[in-house]
Short mmCIF file of C-alpha atoms in Angstrom, two decimals:
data_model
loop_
_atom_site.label_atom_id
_atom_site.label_comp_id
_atom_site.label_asym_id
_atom_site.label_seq_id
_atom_site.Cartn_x
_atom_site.Cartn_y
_atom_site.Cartn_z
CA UNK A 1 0.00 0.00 0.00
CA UNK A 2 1.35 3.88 -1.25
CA UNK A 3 2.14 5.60 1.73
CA UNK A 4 1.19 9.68 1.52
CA UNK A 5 2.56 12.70 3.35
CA UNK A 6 0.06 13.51 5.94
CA UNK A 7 -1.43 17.69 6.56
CA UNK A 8 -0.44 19.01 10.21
CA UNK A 9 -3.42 18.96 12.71
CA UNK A 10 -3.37 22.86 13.21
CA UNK A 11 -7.32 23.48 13.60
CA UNK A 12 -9.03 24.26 16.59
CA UNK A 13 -12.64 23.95 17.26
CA UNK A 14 -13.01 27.75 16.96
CA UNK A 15 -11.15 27.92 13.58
CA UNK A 16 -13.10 24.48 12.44
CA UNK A 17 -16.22 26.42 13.38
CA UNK A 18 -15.21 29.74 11.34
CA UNK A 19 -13.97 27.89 8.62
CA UNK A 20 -17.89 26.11 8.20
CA UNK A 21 -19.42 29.73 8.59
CA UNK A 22 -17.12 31.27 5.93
CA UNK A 23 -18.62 28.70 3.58
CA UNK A 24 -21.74 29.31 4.24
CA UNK A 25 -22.54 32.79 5.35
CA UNK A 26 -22.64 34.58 2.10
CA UNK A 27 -22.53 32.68 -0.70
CA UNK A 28 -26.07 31.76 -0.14
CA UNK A 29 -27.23 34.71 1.96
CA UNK A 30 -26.24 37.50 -0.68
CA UNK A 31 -27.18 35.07 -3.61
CA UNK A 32 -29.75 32.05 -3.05
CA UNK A 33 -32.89 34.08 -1.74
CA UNK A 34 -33.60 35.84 -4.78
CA UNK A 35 -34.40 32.62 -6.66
CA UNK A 36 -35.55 31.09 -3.94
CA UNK A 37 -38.32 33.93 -3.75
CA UNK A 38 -38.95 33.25 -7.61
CA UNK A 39 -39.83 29.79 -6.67
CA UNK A 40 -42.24 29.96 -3.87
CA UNK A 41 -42.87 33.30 -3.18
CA UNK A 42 -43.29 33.73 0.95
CA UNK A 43 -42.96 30.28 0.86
CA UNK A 44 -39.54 30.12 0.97
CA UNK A 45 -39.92 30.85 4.18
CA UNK A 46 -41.18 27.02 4.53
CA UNK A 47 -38.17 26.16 1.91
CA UNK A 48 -35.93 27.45 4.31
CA UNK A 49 -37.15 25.21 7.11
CA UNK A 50 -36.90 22.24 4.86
CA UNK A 51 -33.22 23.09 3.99
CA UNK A 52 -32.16 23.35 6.74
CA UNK A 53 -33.70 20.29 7.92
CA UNK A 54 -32.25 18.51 5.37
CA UNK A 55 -28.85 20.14 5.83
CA UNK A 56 -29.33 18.91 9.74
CA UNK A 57 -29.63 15.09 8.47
CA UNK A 58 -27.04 16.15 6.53
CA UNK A 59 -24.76 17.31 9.15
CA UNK A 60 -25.39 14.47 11.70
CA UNK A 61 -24.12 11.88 8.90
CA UNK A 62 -21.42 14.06 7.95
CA UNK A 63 -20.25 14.45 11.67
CA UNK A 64 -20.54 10.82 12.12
CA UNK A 65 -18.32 9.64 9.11
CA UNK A 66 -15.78 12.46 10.09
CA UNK A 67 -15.31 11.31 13.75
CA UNK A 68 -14.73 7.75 12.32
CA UNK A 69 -12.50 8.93 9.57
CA UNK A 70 -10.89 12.15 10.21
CA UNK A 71 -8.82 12.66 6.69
CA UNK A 72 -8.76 14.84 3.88
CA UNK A 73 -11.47 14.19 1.12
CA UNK A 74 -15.05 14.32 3.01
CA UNK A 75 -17.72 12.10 1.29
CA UNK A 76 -15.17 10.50 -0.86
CA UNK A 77 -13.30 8.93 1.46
CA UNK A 78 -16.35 7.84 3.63
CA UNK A 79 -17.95 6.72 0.55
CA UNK A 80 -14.68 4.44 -1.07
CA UNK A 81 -14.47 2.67 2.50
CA UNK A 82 -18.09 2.40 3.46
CA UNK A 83 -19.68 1.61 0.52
CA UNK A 84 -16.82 0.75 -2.71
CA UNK A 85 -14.99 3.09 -4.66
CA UNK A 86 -17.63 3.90 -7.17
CA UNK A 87 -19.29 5.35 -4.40
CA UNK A 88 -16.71 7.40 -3.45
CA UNK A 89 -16.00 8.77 -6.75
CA UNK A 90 -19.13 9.72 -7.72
CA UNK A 91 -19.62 12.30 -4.50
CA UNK A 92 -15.60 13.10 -5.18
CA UNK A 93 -16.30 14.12 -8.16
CA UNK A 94 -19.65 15.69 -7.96
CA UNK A 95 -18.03 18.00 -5.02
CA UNK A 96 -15.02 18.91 -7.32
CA UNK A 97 -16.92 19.65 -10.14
CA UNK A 98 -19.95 21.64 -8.33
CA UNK A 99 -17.85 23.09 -5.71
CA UNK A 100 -15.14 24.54 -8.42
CA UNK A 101 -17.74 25.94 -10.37
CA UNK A 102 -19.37 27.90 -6.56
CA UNK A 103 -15.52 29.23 -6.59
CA UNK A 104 -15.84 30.86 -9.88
CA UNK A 105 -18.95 32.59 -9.05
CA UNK A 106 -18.05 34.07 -5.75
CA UNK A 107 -14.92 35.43 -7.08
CA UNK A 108 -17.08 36.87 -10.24
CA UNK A 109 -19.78 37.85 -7.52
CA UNK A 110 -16.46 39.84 -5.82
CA UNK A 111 -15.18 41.29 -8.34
CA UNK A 112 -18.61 42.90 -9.46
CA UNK A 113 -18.99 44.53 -5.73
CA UNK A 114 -15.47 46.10 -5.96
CA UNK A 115 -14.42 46.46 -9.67
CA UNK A 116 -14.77 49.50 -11.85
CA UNK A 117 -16.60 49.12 -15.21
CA UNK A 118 -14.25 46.76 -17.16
CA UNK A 119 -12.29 45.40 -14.68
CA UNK A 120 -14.84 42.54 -13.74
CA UNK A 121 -12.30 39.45 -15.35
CA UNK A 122 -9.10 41.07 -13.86
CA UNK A 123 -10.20 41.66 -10.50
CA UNK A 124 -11.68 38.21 -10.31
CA UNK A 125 -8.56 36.84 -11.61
CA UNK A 126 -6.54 39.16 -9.04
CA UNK A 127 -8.75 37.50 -6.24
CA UNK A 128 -8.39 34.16 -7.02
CA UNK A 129 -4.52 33.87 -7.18
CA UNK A 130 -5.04 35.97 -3.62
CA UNK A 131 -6.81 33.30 -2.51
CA UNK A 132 -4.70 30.38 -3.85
CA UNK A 133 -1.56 32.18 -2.14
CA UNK A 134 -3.16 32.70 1.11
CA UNK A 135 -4.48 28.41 0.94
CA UNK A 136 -0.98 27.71 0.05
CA UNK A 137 0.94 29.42 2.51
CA UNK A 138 -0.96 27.62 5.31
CA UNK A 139 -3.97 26.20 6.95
CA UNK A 140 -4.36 28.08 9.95
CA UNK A 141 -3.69 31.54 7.40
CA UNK A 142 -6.65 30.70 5.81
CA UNK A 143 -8.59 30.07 9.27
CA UNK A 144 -7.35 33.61 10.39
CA UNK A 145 -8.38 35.47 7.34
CA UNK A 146 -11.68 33.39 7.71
CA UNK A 147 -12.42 34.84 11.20
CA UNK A 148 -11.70 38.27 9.84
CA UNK A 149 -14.11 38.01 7.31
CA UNK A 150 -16.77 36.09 8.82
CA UNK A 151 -17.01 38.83 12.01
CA UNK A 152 -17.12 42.19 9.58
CA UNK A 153 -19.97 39.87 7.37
CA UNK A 154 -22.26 39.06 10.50
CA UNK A 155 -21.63 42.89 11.34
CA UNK A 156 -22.68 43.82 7.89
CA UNK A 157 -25.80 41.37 8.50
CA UNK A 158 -26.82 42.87 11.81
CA UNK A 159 -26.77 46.47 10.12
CA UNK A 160 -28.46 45.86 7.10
CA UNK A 161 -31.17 43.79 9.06
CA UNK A 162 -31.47 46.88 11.83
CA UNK A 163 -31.56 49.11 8.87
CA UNK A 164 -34.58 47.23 7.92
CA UNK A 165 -36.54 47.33 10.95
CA UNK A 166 -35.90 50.75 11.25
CA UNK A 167 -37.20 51.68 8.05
CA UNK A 168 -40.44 49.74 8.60
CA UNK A 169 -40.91 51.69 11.84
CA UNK A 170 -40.16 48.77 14.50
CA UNK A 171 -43.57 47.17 13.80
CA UNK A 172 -44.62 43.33 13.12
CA UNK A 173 -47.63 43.54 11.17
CA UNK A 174 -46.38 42.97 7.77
CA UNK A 175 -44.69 39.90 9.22
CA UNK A 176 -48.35 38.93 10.93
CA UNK A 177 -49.97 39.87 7.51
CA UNK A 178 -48.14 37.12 4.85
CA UNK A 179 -47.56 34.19 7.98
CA UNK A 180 -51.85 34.58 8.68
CA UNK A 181 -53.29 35.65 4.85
CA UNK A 182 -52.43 31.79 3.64
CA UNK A 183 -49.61 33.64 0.94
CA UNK A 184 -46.90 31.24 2.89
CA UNK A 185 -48.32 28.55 0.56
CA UNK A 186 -49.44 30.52 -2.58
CA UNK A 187 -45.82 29.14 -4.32
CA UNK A 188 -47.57 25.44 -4.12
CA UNK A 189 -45.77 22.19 -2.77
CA UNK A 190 -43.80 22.20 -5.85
CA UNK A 191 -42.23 25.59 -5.78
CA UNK A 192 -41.67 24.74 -1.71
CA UNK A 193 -39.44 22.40 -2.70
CA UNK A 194 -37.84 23.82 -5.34
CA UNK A 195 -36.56 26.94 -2.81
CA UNK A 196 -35.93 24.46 -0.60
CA UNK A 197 -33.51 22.54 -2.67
CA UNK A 198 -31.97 26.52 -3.96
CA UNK A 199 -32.01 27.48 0.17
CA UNK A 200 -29.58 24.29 0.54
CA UNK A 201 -26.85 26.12 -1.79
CA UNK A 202 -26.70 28.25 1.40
CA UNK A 203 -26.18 25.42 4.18
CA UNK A 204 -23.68 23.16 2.20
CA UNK A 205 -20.80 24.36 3.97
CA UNK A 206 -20.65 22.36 7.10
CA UNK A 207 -18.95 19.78 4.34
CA UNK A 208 -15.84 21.95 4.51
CA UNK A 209 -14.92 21.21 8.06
CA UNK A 210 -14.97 17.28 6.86
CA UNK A 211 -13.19 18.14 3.93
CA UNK A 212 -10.40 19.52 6.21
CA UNK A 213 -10.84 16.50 8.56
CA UNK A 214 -6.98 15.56 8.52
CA UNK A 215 -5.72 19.24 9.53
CA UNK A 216 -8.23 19.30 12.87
CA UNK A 217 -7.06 18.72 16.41
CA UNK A 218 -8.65 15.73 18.79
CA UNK A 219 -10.95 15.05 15.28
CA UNK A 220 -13.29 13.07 16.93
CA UNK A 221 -14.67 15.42 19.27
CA UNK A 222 -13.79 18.85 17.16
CA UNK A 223 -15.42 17.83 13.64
CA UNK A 224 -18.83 16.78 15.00
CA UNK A 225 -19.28 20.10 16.92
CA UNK A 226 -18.20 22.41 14.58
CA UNK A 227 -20.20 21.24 12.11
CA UNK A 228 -23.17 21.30 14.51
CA UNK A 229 -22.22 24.60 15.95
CA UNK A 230 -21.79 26.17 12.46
CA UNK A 231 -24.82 24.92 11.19
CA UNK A 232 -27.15 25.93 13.99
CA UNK A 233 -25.42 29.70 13.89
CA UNK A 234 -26.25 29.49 10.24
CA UNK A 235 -29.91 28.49 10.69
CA UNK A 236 -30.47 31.35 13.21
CA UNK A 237 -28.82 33.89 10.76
CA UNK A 238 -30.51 32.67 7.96
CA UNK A 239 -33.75 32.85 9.45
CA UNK A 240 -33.90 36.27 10.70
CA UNK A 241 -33.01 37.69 7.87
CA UNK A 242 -35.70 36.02 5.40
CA UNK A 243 -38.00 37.10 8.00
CA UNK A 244 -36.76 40.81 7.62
CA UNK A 245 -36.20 40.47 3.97
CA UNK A 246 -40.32 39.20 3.34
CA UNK A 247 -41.83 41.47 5.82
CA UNK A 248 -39.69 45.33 4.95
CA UNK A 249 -39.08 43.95 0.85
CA UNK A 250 -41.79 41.67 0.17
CA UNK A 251 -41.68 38.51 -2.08
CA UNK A 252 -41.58 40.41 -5.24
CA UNK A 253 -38.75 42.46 -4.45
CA UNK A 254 -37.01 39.95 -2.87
CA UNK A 255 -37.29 38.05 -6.05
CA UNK A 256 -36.15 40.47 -8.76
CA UNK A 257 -33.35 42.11 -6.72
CA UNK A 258 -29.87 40.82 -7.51
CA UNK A 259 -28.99 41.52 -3.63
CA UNK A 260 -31.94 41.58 -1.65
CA UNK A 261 -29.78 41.76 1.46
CA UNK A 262 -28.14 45.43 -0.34
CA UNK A 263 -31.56 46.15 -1.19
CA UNK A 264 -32.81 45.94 2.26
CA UNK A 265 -29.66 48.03 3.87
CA UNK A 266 -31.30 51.20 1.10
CA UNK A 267 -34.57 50.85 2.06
CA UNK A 268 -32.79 52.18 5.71
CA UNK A 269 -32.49 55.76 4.09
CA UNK A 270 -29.12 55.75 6.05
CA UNK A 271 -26.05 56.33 3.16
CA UNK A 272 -23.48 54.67 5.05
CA UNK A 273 -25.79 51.65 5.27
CA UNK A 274 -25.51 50.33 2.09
CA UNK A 275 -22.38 50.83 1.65
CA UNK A 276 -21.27 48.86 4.72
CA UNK A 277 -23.34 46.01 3.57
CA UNK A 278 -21.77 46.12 -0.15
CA UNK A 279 -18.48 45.90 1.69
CA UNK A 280 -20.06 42.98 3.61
CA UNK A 281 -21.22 41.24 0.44
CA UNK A 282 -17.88 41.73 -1.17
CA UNK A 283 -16.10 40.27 2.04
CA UNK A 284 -18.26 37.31 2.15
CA UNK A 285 -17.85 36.60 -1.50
CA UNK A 286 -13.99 36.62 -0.47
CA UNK A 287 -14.45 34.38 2.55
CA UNK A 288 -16.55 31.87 0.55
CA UNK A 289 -14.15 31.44 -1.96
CA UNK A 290 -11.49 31.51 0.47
CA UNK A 291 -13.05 28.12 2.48
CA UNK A 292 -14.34 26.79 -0.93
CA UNK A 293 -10.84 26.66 -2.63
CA UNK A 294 -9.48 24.52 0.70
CA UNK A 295 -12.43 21.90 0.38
CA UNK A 296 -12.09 21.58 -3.30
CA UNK A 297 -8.16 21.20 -3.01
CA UNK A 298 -8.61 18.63 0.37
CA UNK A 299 -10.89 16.88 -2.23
CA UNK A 300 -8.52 16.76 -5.12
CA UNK A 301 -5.95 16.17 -2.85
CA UNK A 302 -7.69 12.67 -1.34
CA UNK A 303 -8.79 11.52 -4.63
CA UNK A 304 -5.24 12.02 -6.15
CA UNK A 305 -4.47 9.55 -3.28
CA UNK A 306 -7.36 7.19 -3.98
CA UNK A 307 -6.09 6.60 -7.76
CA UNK A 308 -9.07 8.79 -9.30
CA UNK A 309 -6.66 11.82 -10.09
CA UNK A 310 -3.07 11.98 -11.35
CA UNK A 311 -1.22 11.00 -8.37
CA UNK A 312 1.03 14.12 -8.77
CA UNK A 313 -1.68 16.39 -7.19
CA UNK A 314 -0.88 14.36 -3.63
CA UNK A 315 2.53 16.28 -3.11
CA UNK A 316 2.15 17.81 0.31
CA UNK A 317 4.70 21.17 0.81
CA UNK A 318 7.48 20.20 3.46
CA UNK A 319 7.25 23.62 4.75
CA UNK A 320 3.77 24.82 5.05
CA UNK A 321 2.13 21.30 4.91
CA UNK A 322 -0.45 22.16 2.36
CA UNK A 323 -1.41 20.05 -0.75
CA UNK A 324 0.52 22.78 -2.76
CA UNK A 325 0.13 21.57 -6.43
CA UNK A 326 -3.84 20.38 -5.90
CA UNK A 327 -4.20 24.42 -4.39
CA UNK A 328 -2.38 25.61 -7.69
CA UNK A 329 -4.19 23.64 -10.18
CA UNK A 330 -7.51 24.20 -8.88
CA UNK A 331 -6.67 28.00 -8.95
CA UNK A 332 -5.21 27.87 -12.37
CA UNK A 333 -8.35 26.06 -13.01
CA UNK A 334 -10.60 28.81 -11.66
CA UNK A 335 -8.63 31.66 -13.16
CA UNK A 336 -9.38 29.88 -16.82
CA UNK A 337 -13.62 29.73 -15.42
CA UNK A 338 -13.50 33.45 -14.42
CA UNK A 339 -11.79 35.01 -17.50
CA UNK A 340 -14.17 33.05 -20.02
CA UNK A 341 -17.15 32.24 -18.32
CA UNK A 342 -20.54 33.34 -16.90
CA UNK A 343 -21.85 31.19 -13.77
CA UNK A 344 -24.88 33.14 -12.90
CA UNK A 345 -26.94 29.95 -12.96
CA UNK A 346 -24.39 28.11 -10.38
CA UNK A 347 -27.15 27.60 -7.97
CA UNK A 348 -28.99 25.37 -8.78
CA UNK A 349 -26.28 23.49 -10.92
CA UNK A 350 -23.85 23.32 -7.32
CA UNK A 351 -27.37 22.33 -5.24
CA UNK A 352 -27.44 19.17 -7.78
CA UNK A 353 -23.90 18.07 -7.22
CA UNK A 354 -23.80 18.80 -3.39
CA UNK A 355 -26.84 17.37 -3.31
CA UNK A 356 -25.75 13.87 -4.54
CA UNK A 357 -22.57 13.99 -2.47
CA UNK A 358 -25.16 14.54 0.87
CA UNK A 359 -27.29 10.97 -0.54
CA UNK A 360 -23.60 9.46 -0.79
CA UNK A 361 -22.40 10.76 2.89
CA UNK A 362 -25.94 9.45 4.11
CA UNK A 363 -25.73 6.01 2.91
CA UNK A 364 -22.47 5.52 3.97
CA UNK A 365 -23.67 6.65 7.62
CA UNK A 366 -26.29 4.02 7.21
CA UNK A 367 -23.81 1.44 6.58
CA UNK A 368 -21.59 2.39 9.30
CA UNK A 369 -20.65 -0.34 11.88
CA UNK A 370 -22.81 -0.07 15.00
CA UNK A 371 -20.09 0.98 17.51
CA UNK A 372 -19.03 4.19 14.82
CA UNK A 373 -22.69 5.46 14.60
CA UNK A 374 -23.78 7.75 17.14
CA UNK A 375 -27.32 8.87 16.00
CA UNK A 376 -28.80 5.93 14.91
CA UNK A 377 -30.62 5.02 11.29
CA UNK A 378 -33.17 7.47 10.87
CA UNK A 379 -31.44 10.39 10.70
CA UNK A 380 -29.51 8.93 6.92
CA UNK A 381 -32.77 7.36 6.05
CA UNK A 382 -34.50 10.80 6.37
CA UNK A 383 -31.54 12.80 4.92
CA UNK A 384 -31.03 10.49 2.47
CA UNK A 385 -34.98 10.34 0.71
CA UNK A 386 -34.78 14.12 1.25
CA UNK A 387 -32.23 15.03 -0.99
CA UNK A 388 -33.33 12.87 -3.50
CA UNK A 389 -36.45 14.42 -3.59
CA UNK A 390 -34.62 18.19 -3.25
CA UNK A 391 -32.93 16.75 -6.72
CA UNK A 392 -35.77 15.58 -8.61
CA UNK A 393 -37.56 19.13 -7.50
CA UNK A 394 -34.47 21.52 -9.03
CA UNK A 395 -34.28 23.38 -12.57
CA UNK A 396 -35.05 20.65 -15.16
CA UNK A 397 -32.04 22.45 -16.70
CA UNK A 398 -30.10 22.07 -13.49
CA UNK A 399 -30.98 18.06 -13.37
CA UNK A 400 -29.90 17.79 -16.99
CA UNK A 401 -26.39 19.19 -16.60
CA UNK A 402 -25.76 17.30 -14.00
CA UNK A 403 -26.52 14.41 -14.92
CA UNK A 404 -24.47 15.21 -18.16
CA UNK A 405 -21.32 16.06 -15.22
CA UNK A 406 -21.71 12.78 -13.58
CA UNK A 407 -21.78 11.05 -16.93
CA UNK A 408 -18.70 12.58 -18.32
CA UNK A 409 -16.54 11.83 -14.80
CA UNK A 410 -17.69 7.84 -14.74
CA UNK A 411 -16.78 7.55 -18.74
CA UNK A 412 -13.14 9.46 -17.32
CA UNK A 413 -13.01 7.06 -14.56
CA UNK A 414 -13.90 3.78 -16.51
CA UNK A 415 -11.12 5.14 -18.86
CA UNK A 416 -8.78 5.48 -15.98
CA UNK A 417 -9.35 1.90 -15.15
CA UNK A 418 -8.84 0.13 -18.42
CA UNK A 419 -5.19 2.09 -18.72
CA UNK A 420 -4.36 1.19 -14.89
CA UNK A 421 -1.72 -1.83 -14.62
CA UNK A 422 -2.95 -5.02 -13.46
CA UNK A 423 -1.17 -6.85 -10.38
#
């Protein structure tokens, strides 16, 4: 058996934790509640509470396999010793691809907060190599920067959501009015779901601290509560705000605004306001991409090690103890997305991928050996059926190019295998 360079175990519980809120607050707080609103109107309200049950299935399985396998990789890992190396590569790859493609949109997203006119490519280009540098030079860098970001974004939150309920005078009663007039349901079961399975764009980052599994101190004990603890934070953030958002906004603006959250900081009146939360916005873009570009790497990294990737991508740097060359390729990678492409539809296209990689992570919970699982079979049963029905519910164009993704990486894999030497 190939022996690898192992990462140092430099994380903390508090940097595990900020790590899973960089992921999450802001690439689905500044982006996934417009469509969401376009789907199911108040409703997503009701989407909201779905995703994030879901995403707590999710999390429980996720915490479970991490605690029992605390390495580099996530889902792919859990799935190639749980359930067969299909398995594995299918949520491997379905992470890489989904997850690359969530980079190149928050650096676009970025780059359109802070760039002059013309300068959208090269400033998203700019941040990306910023980011790559900062992942290189070191784990607990990135965690650092994370913390930074993630404190000035929840400050940006809290501002825009006081500006809010300052410019709707304090009072409740357009909140009474949509949760008692019966317009919580006017989207339909259908359109429900579908914000519910947009909403979970917003809680997918919890995967990140498993992802990182094989840089985190006493992993056993630290994985399963950060993930829990940055979820729950999440779901509390989350919440108030599309409270805030539906009762000072409404549905309708909430649905054609590019930044509700923005739009809600003018509605304050207050100059400043705004401004602070477009900084916010730009900062979380940043932090996103900044937690997303570790995953991805952590993931190329593991399934360079697992045979599925050239094994050159494995190399870990003697000094900093990073997987150096999967960092660089996936931001040469991104820097080739952000300079020719549009993502603007990455939503629902990432939901798809992370969605599949949350039915993998569930099963393989299911499967675990009694004395590994510590919340029984019905929490991957539920999460499991959930997702697939949070799939089948998406964009039919989202479900299409998926399924076209996950086609192209088992022809690439079956490939693989017919070239491989035989023992």
């Amino acid at each position: 058996m190939t022996s690898h360079p192992a990462l140092a175990r430099r994380l903390s519980l508090t940097t595990a934790i900020f790590l899973g809120l960089g992921s999450m607050i802001g690439a689905g707080l500044f982006a996934a509640f417009s469509p969401a609103a376009r789907a199911a109107g108040n409703g997503l309200l009701i989407g909201l509470a779905v995703a994030a049950l879901v995403a707590t299935f999710n999390a429980l399985s996720t915490a479970q396999l991490a605690a029992a396998m605390p390495q580099s990789g996530g889902t792919y890992v859990y799935g190639r010793r749980v359930l067969g190396e299909w398995w594995g590569f299918i949520a491997g790859w379905g992470f890489v691809i989904g997850k690359t493609a969530s980079c190149a949109a928050m650096a676009l997203t970025f780059a359109a907060a802070v760039s002059p006119a013309g300068w959208l490519r090269p400033v998203a280009v700019a941040a990306v190599a910023a980011i790559t540098l900062i992942n290189i030079a070191g784990v607990t860098r990135t965690a650092r920067a994370t913390q930074i970001i993630v404190v000035f974004v929840l400050a940006a939150i809290a501002v825009a959501v006081a500006g809010g309920i300052s410019a709707a005078g304090g009072s409740a009663s357009q909140l009474a009015g949509f949760v008692s007039d019966g317009s919580l349901w006017s989207g339909g079961a259908y359109g429900i779901l579908q914000s519910a399975g947009l909403l979970f764009f917003a809680f997918a980052g919890y995967a990140r601290v498993a992802t990182l599994g094989e840089e985190v101190r006493d992993p056993a004990r630290t994985i399963p509560r950060a993930i829990i603890v940055a979820l729950a934070v999440c779901v509390g953030v989350y919440a108030v705000v599309a409270v805030v958002l539906l009762s000072v906004l409404g549905s309708s603006a909430v649905a054609g605004s590019a930044s509700p959250v923005v739009a809600l900081a003018a509605s304050s009146g207050w100059p400043w306001v705004e401004w602070f939360v477009r900084a916010g916005a730009a900062a979380a873009s940043l932090g996103a991409l900044l937690a997303l570009v570790a995953g991805v790497s952590r993931t190329v990294l593991a399934m360079s090690r697992g045979g599925d990737l050239p094994a050159w991508l494995s190399a870990v740097h003697p000094r900093f103890s990073t997987p150096h060359r999967a960092e660089a390729t996936v931001g040469l990678v991104l820097v080739l997305l952000v300079s020719i492409t549009d993502l603007r539809g990455v939503i629902a296209f990432s939901s798809f991928g992370v969605l599949v990689y949350y039915v993998i992570a569930n099963i393989s919970a299911w499967h675990q050996d009694a004395s590994e699982r510590r919340f029984g079979r019905l929490s991957p049963t539920l999460g499991a059926a959930l997702c697939v029905v949070l799939v089948v519910t998406l964009p039919v164009s989202a479900i299409v190019t998926g399924v076209a993704v996950f086609a192209v990486g088992a022809v690439y894999r079956a490939v693989r295998l017919r070239g491989a030497p035989t023992d």
